mmCIF file of C-alpha atoms (C1' of nucleotides) in Angstrom:
data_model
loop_
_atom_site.group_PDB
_atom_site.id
_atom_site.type_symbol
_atom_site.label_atom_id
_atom_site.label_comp_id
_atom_site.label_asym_id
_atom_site.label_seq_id
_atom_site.Cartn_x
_atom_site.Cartn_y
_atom_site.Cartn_z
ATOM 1 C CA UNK A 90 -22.445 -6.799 3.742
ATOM 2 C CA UNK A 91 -24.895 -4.482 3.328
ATOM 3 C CA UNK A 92 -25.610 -1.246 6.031
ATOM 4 C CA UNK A 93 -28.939 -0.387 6.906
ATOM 5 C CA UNK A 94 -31.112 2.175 5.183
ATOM 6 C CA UNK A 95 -31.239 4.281 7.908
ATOM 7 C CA UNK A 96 -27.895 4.389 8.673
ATOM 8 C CA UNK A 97 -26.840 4.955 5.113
ATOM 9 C CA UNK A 98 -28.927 7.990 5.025
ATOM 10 C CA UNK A 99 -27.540 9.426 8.291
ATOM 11 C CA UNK A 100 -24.277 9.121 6.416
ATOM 12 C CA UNK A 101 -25.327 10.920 2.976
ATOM 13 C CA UNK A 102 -26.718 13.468 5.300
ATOM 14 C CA UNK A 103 -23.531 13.919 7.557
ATOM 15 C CA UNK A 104 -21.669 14.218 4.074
ATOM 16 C CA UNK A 105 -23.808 16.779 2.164
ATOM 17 C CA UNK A 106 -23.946 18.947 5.199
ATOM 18 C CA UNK A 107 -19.950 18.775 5.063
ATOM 19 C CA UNK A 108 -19.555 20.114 2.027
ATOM 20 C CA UNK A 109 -21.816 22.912 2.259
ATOM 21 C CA UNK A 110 -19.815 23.737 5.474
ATOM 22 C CA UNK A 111 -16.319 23.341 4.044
ATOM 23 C CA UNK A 112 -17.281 24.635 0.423
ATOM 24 C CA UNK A 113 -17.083 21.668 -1.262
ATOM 25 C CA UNK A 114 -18.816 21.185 -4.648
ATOM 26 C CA UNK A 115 -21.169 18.540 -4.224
ATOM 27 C CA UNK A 116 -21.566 16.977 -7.762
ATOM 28 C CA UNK A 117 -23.945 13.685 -8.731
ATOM 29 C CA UNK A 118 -20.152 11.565 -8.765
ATOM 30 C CA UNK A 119 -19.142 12.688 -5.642
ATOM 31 C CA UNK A 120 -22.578 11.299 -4.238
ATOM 32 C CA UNK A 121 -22.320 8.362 -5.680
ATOM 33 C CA UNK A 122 -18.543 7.593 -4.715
ATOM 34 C CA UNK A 123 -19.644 8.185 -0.837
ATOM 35 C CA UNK A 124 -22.801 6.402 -1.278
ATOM 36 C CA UNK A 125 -20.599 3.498 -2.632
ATOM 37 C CA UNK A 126 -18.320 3.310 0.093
ATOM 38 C CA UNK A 127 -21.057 3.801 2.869
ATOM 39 C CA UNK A 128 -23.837 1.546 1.760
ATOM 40 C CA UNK A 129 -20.479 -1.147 1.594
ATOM 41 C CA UNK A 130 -19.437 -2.436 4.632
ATOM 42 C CA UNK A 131 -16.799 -4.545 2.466
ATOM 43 C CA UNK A 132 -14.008 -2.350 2.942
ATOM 44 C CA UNK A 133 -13.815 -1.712 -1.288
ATOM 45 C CA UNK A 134 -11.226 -0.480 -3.078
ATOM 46 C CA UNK A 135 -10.841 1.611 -5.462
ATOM 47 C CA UNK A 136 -11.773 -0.544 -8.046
ATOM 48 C CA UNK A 137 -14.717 -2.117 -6.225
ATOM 49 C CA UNK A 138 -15.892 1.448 -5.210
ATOM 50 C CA UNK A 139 -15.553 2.564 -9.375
ATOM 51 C CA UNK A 140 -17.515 -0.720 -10.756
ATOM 52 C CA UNK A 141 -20.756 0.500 -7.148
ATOM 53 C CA UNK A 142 -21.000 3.690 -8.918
ATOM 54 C CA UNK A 143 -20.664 2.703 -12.484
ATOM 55 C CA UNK A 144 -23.877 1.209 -11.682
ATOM 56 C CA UNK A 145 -25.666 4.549 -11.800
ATOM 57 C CA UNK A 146 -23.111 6.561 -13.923
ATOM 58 C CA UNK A 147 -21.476 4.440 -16.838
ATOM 59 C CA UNK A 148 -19.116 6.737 -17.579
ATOM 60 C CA UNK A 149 -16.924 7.857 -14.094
ATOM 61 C CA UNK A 150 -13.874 6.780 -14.289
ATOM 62 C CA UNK A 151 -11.638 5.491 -11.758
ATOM 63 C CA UNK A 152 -9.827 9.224 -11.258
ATOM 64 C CA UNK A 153 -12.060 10.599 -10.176
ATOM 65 C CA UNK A 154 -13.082 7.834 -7.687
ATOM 66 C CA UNK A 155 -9.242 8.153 -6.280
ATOM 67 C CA UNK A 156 -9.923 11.924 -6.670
ATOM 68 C CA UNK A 157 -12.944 11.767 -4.420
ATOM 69 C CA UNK A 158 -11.903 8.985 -2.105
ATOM 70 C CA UNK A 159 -8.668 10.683 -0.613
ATOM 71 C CA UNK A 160 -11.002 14.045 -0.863
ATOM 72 C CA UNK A 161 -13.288 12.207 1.568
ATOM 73 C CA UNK A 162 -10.752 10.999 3.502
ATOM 74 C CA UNK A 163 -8.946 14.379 4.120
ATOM 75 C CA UNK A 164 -12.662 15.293 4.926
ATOM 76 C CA UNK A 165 -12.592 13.036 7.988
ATOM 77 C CA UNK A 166 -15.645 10.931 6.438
ATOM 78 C CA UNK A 167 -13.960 7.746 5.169
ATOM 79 C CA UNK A 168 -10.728 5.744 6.745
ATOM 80 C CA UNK A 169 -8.748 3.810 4.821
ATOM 81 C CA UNK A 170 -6.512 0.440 5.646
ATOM 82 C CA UNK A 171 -3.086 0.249 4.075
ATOM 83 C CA UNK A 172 -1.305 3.397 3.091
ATOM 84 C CA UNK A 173 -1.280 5.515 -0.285
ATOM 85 C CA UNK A 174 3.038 4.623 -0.841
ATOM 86 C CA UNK A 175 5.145 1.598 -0.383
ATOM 87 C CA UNK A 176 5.071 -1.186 1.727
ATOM 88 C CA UNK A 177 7.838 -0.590 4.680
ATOM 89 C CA UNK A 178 9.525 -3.299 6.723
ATOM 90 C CA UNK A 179 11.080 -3.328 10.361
ATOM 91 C CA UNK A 180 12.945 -6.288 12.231
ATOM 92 C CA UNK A 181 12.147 -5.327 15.767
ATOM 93 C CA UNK A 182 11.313 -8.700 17.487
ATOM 94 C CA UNK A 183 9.558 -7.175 20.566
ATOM 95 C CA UNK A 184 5.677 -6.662 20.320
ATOM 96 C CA UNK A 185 5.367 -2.870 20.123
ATOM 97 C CA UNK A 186 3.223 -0.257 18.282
ATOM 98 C CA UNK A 187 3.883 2.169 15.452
ATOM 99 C CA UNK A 188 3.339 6.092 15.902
ATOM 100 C CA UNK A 189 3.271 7.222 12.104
ATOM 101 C CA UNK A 190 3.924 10.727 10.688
ATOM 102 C CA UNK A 191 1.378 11.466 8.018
ATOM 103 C CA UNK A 192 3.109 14.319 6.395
ATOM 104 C CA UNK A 193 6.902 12.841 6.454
ATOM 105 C CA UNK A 194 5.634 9.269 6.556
ATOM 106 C CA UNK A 195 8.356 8.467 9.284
ATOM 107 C CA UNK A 196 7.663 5.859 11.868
ATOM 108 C CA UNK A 197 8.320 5.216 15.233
ATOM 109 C CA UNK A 198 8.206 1.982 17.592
ATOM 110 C CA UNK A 199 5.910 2.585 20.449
ATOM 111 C CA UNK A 200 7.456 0.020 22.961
ATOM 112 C CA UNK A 201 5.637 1.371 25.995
ATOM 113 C CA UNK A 202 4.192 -2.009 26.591
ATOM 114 C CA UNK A 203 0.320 -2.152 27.511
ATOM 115 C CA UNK A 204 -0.504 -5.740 27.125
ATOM 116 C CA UNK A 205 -4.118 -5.323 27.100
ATOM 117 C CA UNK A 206 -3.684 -3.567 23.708
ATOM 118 C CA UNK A 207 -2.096 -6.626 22.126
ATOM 119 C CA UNK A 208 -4.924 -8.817 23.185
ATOM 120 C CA UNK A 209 -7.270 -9.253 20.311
ATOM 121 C CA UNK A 210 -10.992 -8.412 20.573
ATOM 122 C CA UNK A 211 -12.814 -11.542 21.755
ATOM 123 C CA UNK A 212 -14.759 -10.502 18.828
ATOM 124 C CA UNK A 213 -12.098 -11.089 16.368
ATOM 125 C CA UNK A 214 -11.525 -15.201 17.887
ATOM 126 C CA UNK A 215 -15.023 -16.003 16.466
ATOM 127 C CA UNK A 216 -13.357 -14.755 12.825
ATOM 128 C CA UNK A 217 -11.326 -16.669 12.541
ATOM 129 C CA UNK A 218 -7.253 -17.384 13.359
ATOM 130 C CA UNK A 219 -5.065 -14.804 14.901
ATOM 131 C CA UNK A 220 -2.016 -14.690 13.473
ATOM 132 C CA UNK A 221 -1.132 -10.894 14.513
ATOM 133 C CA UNK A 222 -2.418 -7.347 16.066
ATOM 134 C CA UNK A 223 -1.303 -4.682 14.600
ATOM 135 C CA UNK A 224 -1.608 -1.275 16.683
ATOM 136 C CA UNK A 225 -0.795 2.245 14.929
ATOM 137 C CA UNK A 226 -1.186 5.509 15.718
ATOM 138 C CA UNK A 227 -1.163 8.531 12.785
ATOM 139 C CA UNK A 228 -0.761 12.307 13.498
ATOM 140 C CA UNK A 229 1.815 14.886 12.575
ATOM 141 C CA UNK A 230 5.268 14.411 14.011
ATOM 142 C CA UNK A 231 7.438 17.501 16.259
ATOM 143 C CA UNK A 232 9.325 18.168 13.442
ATOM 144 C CA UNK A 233 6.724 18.704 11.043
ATOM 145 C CA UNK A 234 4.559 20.391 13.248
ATOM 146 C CA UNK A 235 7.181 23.432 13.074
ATOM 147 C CA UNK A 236 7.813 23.009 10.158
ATOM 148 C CA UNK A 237 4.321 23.349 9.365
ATOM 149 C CA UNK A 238 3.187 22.484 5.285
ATOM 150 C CA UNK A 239 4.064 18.857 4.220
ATOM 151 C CA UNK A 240 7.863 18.615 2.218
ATOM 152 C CA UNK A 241 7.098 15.707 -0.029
ATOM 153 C CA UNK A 242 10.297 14.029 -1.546
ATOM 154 C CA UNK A 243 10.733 16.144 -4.828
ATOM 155 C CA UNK A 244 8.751 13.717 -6.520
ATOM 156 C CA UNK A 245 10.631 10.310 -7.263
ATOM 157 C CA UNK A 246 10.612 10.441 -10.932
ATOM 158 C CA UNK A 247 13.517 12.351 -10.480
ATOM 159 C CA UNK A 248 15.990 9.482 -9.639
ATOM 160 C CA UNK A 249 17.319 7.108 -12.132
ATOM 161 C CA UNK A 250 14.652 4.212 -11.405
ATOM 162 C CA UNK A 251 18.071 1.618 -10.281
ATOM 163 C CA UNK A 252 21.211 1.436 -10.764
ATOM 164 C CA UNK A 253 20.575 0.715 -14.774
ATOM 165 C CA UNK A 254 23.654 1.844 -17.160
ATOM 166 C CA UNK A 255 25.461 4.498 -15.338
ATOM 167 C CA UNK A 256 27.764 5.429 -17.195
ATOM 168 C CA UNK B 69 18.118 5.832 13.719
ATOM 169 C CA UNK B 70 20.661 3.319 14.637
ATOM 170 C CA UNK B 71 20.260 -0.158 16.346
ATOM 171 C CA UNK B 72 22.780 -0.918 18.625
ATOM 172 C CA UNK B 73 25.796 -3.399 17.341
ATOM 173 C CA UNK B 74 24.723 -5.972 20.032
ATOM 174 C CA UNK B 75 21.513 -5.907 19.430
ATOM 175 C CA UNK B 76 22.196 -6.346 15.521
ATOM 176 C CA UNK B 77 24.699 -8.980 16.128
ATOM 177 C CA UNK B 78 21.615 -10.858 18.078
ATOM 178 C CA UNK B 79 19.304 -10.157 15.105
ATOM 179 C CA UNK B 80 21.747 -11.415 12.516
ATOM 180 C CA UNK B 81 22.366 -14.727 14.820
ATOM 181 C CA UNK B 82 18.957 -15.744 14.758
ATOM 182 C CA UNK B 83 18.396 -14.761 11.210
ATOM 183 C CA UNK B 84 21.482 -17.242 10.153
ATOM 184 C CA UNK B 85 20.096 -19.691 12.682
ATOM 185 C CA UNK B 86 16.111 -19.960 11.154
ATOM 186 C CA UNK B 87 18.125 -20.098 7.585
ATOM 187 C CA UNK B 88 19.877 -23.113 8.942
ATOM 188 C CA UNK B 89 16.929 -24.685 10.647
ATOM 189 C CA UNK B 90 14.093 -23.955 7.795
ATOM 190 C CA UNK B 91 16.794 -24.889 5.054
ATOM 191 C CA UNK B 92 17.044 -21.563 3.310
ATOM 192 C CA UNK B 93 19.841 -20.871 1.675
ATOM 193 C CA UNK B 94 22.159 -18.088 2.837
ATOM 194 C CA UNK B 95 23.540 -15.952 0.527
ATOM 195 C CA UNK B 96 25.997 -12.956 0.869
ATOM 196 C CA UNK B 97 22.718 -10.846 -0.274
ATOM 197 C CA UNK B 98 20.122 -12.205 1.799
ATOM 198 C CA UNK B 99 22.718 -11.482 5.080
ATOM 199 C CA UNK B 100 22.784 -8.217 3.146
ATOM 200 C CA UNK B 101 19.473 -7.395 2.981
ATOM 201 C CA UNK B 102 18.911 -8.298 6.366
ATOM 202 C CA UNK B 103 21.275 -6.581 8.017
ATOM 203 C CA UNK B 104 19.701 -3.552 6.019
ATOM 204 C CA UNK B 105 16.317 -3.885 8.058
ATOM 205 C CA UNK B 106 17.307 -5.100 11.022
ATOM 206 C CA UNK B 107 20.135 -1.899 11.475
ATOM 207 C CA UNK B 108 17.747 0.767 10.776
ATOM 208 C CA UNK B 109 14.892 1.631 13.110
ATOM 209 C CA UNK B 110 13.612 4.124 10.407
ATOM 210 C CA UNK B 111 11.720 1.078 8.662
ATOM 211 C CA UNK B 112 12.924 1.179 5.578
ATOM 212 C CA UNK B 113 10.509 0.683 2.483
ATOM 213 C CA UNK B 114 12.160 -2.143 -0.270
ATOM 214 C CA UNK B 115 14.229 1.097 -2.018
ATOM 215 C CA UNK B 116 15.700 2.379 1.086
ATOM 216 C CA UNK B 117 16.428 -0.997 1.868
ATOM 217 C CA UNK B 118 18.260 -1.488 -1.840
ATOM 218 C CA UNK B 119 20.562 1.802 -1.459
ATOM 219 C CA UNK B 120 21.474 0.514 2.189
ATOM 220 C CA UNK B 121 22.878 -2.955 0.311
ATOM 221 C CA UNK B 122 24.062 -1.369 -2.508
ATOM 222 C CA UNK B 123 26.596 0.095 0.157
ATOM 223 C CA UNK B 124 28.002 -2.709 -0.077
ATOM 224 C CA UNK B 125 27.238 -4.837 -3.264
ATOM 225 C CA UNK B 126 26.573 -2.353 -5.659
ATOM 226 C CA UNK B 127 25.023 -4.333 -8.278
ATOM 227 C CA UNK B 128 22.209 -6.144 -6.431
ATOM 228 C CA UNK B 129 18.703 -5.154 -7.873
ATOM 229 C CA UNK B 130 15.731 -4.072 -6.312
ATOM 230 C CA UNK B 131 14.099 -7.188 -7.270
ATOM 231 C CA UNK B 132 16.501 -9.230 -4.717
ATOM 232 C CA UNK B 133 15.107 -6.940 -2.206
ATOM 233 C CA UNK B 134 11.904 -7.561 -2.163
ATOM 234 C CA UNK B 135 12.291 -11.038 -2.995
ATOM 235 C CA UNK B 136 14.204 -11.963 0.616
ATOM 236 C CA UNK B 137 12.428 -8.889 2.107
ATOM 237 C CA UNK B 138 8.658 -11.073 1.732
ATOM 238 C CA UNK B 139 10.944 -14.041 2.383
ATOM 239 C CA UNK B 140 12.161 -12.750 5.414
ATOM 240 C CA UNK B 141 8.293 -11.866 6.277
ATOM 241 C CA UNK B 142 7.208 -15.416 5.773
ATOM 242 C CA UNK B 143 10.290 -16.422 8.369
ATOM 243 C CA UNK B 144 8.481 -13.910 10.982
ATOM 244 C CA UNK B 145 11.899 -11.810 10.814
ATOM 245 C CA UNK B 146 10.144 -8.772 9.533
ATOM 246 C CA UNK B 147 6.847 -7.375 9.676
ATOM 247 C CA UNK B 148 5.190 -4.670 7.370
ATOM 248 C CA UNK B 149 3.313 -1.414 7.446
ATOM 249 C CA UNK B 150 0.987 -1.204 5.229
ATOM 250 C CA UNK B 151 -0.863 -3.469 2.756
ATOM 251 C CA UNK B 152 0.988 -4.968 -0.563
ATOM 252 C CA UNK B 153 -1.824 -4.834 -2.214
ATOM 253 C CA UNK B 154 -4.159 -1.831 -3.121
ATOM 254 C CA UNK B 155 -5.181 0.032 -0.217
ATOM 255 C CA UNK B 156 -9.189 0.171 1.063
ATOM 256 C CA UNK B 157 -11.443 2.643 2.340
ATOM 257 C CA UNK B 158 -14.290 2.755 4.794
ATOM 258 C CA UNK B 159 -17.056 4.798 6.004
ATOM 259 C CA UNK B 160 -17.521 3.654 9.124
ATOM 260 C CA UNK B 161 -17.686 6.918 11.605
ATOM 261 C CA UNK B 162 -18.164 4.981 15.330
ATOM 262 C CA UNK B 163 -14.524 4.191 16.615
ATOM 263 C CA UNK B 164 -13.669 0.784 15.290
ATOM 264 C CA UNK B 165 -10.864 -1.823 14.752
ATOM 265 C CA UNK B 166 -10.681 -4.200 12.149
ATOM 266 C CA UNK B 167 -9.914 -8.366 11.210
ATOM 267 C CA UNK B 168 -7.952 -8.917 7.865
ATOM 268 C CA UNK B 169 -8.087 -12.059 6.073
ATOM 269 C CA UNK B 170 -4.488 -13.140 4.667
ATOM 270 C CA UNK B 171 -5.819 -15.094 2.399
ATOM 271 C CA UNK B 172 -8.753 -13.120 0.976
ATOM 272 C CA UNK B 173 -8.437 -10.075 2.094
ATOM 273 C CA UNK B 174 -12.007 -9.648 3.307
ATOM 274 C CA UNK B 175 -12.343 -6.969 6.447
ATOM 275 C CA UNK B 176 -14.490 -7.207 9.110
ATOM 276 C CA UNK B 177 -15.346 -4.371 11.783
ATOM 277 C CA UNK B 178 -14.849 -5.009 14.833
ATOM 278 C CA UNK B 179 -17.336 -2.790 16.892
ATOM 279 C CA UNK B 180 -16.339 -4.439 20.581
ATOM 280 C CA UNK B 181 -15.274 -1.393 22.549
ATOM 281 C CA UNK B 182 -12.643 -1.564 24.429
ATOM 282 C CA UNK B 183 -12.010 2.178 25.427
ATOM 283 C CA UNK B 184 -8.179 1.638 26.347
ATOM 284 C CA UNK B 185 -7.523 0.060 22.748
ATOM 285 C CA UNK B 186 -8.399 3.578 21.728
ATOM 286 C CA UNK B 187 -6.470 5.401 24.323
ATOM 287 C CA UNK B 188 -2.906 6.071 22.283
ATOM 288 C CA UNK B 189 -0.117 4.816 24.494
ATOM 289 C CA UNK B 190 1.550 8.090 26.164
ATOM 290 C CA UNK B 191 4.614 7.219 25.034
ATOM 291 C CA UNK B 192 3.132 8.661 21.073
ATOM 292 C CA UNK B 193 1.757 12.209 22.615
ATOM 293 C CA UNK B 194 5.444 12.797 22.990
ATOM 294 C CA UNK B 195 6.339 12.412 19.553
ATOM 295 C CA UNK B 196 3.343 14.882 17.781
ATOM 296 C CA UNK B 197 0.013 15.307 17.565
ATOM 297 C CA UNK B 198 -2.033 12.347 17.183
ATOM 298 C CA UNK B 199 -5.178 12.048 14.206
ATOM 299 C CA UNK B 200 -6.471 8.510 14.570
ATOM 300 C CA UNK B 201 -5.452 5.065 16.453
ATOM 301 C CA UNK B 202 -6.282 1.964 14.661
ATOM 302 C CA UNK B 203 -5.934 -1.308 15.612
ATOM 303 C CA UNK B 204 -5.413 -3.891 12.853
ATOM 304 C CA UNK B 205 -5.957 -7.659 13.874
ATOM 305 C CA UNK B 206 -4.479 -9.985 11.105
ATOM 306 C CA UNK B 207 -5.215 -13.911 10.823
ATOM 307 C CA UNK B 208 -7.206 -16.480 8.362
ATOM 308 C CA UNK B 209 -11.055 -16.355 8.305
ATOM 309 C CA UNK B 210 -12.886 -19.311 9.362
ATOM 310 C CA UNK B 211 -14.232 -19.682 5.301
ATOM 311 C CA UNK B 212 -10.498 -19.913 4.346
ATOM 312 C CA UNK B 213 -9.996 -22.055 7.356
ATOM 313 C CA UNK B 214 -12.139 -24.661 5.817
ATOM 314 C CA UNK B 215 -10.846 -24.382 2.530
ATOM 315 C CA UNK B 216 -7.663 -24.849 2.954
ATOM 316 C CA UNK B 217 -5.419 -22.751 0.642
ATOM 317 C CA UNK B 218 -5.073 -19.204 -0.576
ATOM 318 C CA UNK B 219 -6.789 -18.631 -3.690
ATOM 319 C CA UNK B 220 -5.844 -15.675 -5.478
ATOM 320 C CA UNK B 221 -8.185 -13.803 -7.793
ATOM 321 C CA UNK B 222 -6.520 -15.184 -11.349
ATOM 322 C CA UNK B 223 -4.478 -12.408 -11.982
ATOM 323 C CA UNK B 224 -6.109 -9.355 -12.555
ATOM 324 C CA UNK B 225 -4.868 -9.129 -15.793
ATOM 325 C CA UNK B 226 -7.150 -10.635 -17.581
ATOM 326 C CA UNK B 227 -9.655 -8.300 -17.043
ATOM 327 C CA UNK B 228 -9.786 -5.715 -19.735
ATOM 328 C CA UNK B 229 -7.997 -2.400 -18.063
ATOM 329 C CA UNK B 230 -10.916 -0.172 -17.742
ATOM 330 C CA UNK B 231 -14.162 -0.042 -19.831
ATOM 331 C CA UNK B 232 -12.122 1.255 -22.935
ATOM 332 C CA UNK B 233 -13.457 0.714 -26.255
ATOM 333 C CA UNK B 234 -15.745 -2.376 -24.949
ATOM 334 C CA UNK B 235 -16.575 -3.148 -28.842
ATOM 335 C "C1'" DC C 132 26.802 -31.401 -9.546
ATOM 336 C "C1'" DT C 133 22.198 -29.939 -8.763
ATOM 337 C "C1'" DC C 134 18.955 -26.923 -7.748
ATOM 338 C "C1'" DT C 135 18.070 -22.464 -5.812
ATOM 339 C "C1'" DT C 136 18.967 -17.671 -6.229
ATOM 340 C "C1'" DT C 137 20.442 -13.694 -8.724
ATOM 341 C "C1'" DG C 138 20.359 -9.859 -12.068
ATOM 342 C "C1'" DC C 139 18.238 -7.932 -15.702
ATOM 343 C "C1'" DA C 140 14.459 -6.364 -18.219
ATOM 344 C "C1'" DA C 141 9.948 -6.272 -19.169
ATOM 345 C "C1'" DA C 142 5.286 -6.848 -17.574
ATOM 346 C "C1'" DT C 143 1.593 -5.931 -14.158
ATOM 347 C "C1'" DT C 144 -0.830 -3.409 -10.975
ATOM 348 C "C1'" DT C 145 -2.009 0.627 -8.607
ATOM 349 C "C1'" DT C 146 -2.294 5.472 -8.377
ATOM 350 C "C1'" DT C 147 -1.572 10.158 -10.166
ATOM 351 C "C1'" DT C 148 -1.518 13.964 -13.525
ATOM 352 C "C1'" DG C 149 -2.261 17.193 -17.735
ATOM 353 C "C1'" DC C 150 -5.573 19.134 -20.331
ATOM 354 C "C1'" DA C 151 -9.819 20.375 -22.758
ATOM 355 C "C1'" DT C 152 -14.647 20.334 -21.743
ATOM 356 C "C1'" DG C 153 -18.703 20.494 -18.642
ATOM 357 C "C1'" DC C 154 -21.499 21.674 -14.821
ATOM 358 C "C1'" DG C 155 -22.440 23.219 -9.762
ATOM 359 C "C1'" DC C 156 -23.002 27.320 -7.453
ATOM 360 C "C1'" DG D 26 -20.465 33.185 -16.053
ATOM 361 C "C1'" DC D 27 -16.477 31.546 -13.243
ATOM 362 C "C1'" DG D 28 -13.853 28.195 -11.612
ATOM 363 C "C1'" DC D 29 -13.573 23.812 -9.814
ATOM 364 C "C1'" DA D 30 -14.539 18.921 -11.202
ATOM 365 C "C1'" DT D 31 -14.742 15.466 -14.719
ATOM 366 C "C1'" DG D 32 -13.265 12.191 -18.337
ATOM 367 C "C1'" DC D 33 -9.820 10.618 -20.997
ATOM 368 C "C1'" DA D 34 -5.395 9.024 -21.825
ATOM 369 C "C1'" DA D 35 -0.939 8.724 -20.684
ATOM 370 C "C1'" DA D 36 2.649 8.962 -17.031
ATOM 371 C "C1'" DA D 37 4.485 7.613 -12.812
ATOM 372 C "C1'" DA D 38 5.268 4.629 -8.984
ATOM 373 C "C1'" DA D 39 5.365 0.279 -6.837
ATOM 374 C "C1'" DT D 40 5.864 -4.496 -7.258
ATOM 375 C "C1'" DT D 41 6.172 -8.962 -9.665
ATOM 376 C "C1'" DT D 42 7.746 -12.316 -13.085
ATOM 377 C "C1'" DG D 43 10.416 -14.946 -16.916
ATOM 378 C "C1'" DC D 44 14.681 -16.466 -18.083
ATOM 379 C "C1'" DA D 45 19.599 -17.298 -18.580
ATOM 380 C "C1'" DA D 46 23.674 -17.318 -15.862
ATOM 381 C "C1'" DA D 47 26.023 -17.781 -11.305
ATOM 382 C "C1'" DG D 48 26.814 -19.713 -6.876
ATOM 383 C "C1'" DA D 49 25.528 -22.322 -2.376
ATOM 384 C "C1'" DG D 50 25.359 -26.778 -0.242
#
DNA sequence: CTCTTTGCAAATTTTTTGCATGCGC
DNA sequence: GCGCATGCAAAAAATTTGCAAAGAG
């Protein structure tokens, strides 16, 4: 689970030339969080990525790992699987895809049906079972395109957590 | 964001059907929280999903909801977006899909082009601007094939939070 | 009547934030 | 030196679990 040298450096590379071009401090952490997740080819989280660097530098702490992962990400040089809030459901029985809004974190079924896209890889057979493929597609909806800047729910906090002693 | 009342009526059918056939038990909240999901085409995460049924019962708790909303995942009634557990990262930069493990998690790249996997169905250009498509291909992994059985990390909690005061 | 499910509350887990200090530029 | 980034700790958010009481089959 391990990437090659070479590759690993093209990556450090791509990433310290990124921040001098967007004006991003480039600080020893922030190194070793991308050198972390790009010399892994494990997919780590968070926690995985904090005890990689910890290796080097004892003391980060797993803020700033968060802090510099989703920094990375809105940089465009790391992905991520799974999203940042809460789990969501949907009971549509058809196979169809998901078009998802990244700033109002709406979703939409994709039902146009292209039935090579729900074939899995012949890649993914030698893996192992397949129980499901999952297709989705992220962007920035109509509606928030005009509306430009991302509304965030006023922070949850807010809200009475349930339904706990009304009165 | 409404699904039509035949369609719902369908949804509801085979839901009370599968309960009958796998021996769940139906209760008035389980039909509750169903009908919840399978109405709305917004797809709901587990809170929306508790204000919907508190429409009508007003004192079931958020812990119901998630309860029959993973039991109604097991049943194949609803799917998810997103991970329940924490989410991952990756710095993989050539277009890629991936293979998740159910059981262990573990994510594997799957490099195998197929340019029209890529290609984001037309029917999502309509709908905003589009940032990444990502193909997610879910099963069990030939290493939990063979041994049989999910087997969870023990509980996180054991480990000791963070490296605080390690004395 | 029995055994599952519920509601409640508290615990766990994951992620974010406030603030004083430190370091890249 | 200035201002953003860090570390720490604590808050917030999301989800799960233990247990007594209620209800389905």
């Amino acid at each position: 689970m391990q990437v090659q040298a070479i590759e690993l450096q093209k990556r450090i590379d791509r990433f310290q030339e990124l921040c001098r071009t967007r004006g991003v401090r480039l600080t020893p952490q922030r190194l070793e969080v991308f050198r972390a997740v790009a010399a892994s080819s494990a997919h780590p989280d968070a926690e995985m990525v904090l005890r990689g660097v910890q290796k080097r530098f004892p003391n980060v702490s797993l803020d700033t790992v968060y802090r510099t992962l989703w920094m990375l990400n809105d940089l465009g040089l790391v992905g991520t699987l799974g999203r940042r809030d809460s789990v969501r459901f949907d009971a549509e029985s058809r196979p169809h895809h998901h078009y998802v809004c990244r700033r109002c974190q709406r979703v939409w079924d994709l039902m146009e049906h292209n039935p090579t896209a729900f074939a899995p890889p012949g890649e993914a057979t030698k893996l192992g079972t397949i129980q499901e493929v999952r297709l989705e597609v992220q962007g920035v909806c109509t509606d928030c395109e005009k509306t430009d800047k991302a509304k965030r729910p006023p922070s949850k906090a807010a809200r009475t957590k349930t339904t706990r002693t009304p009165s």
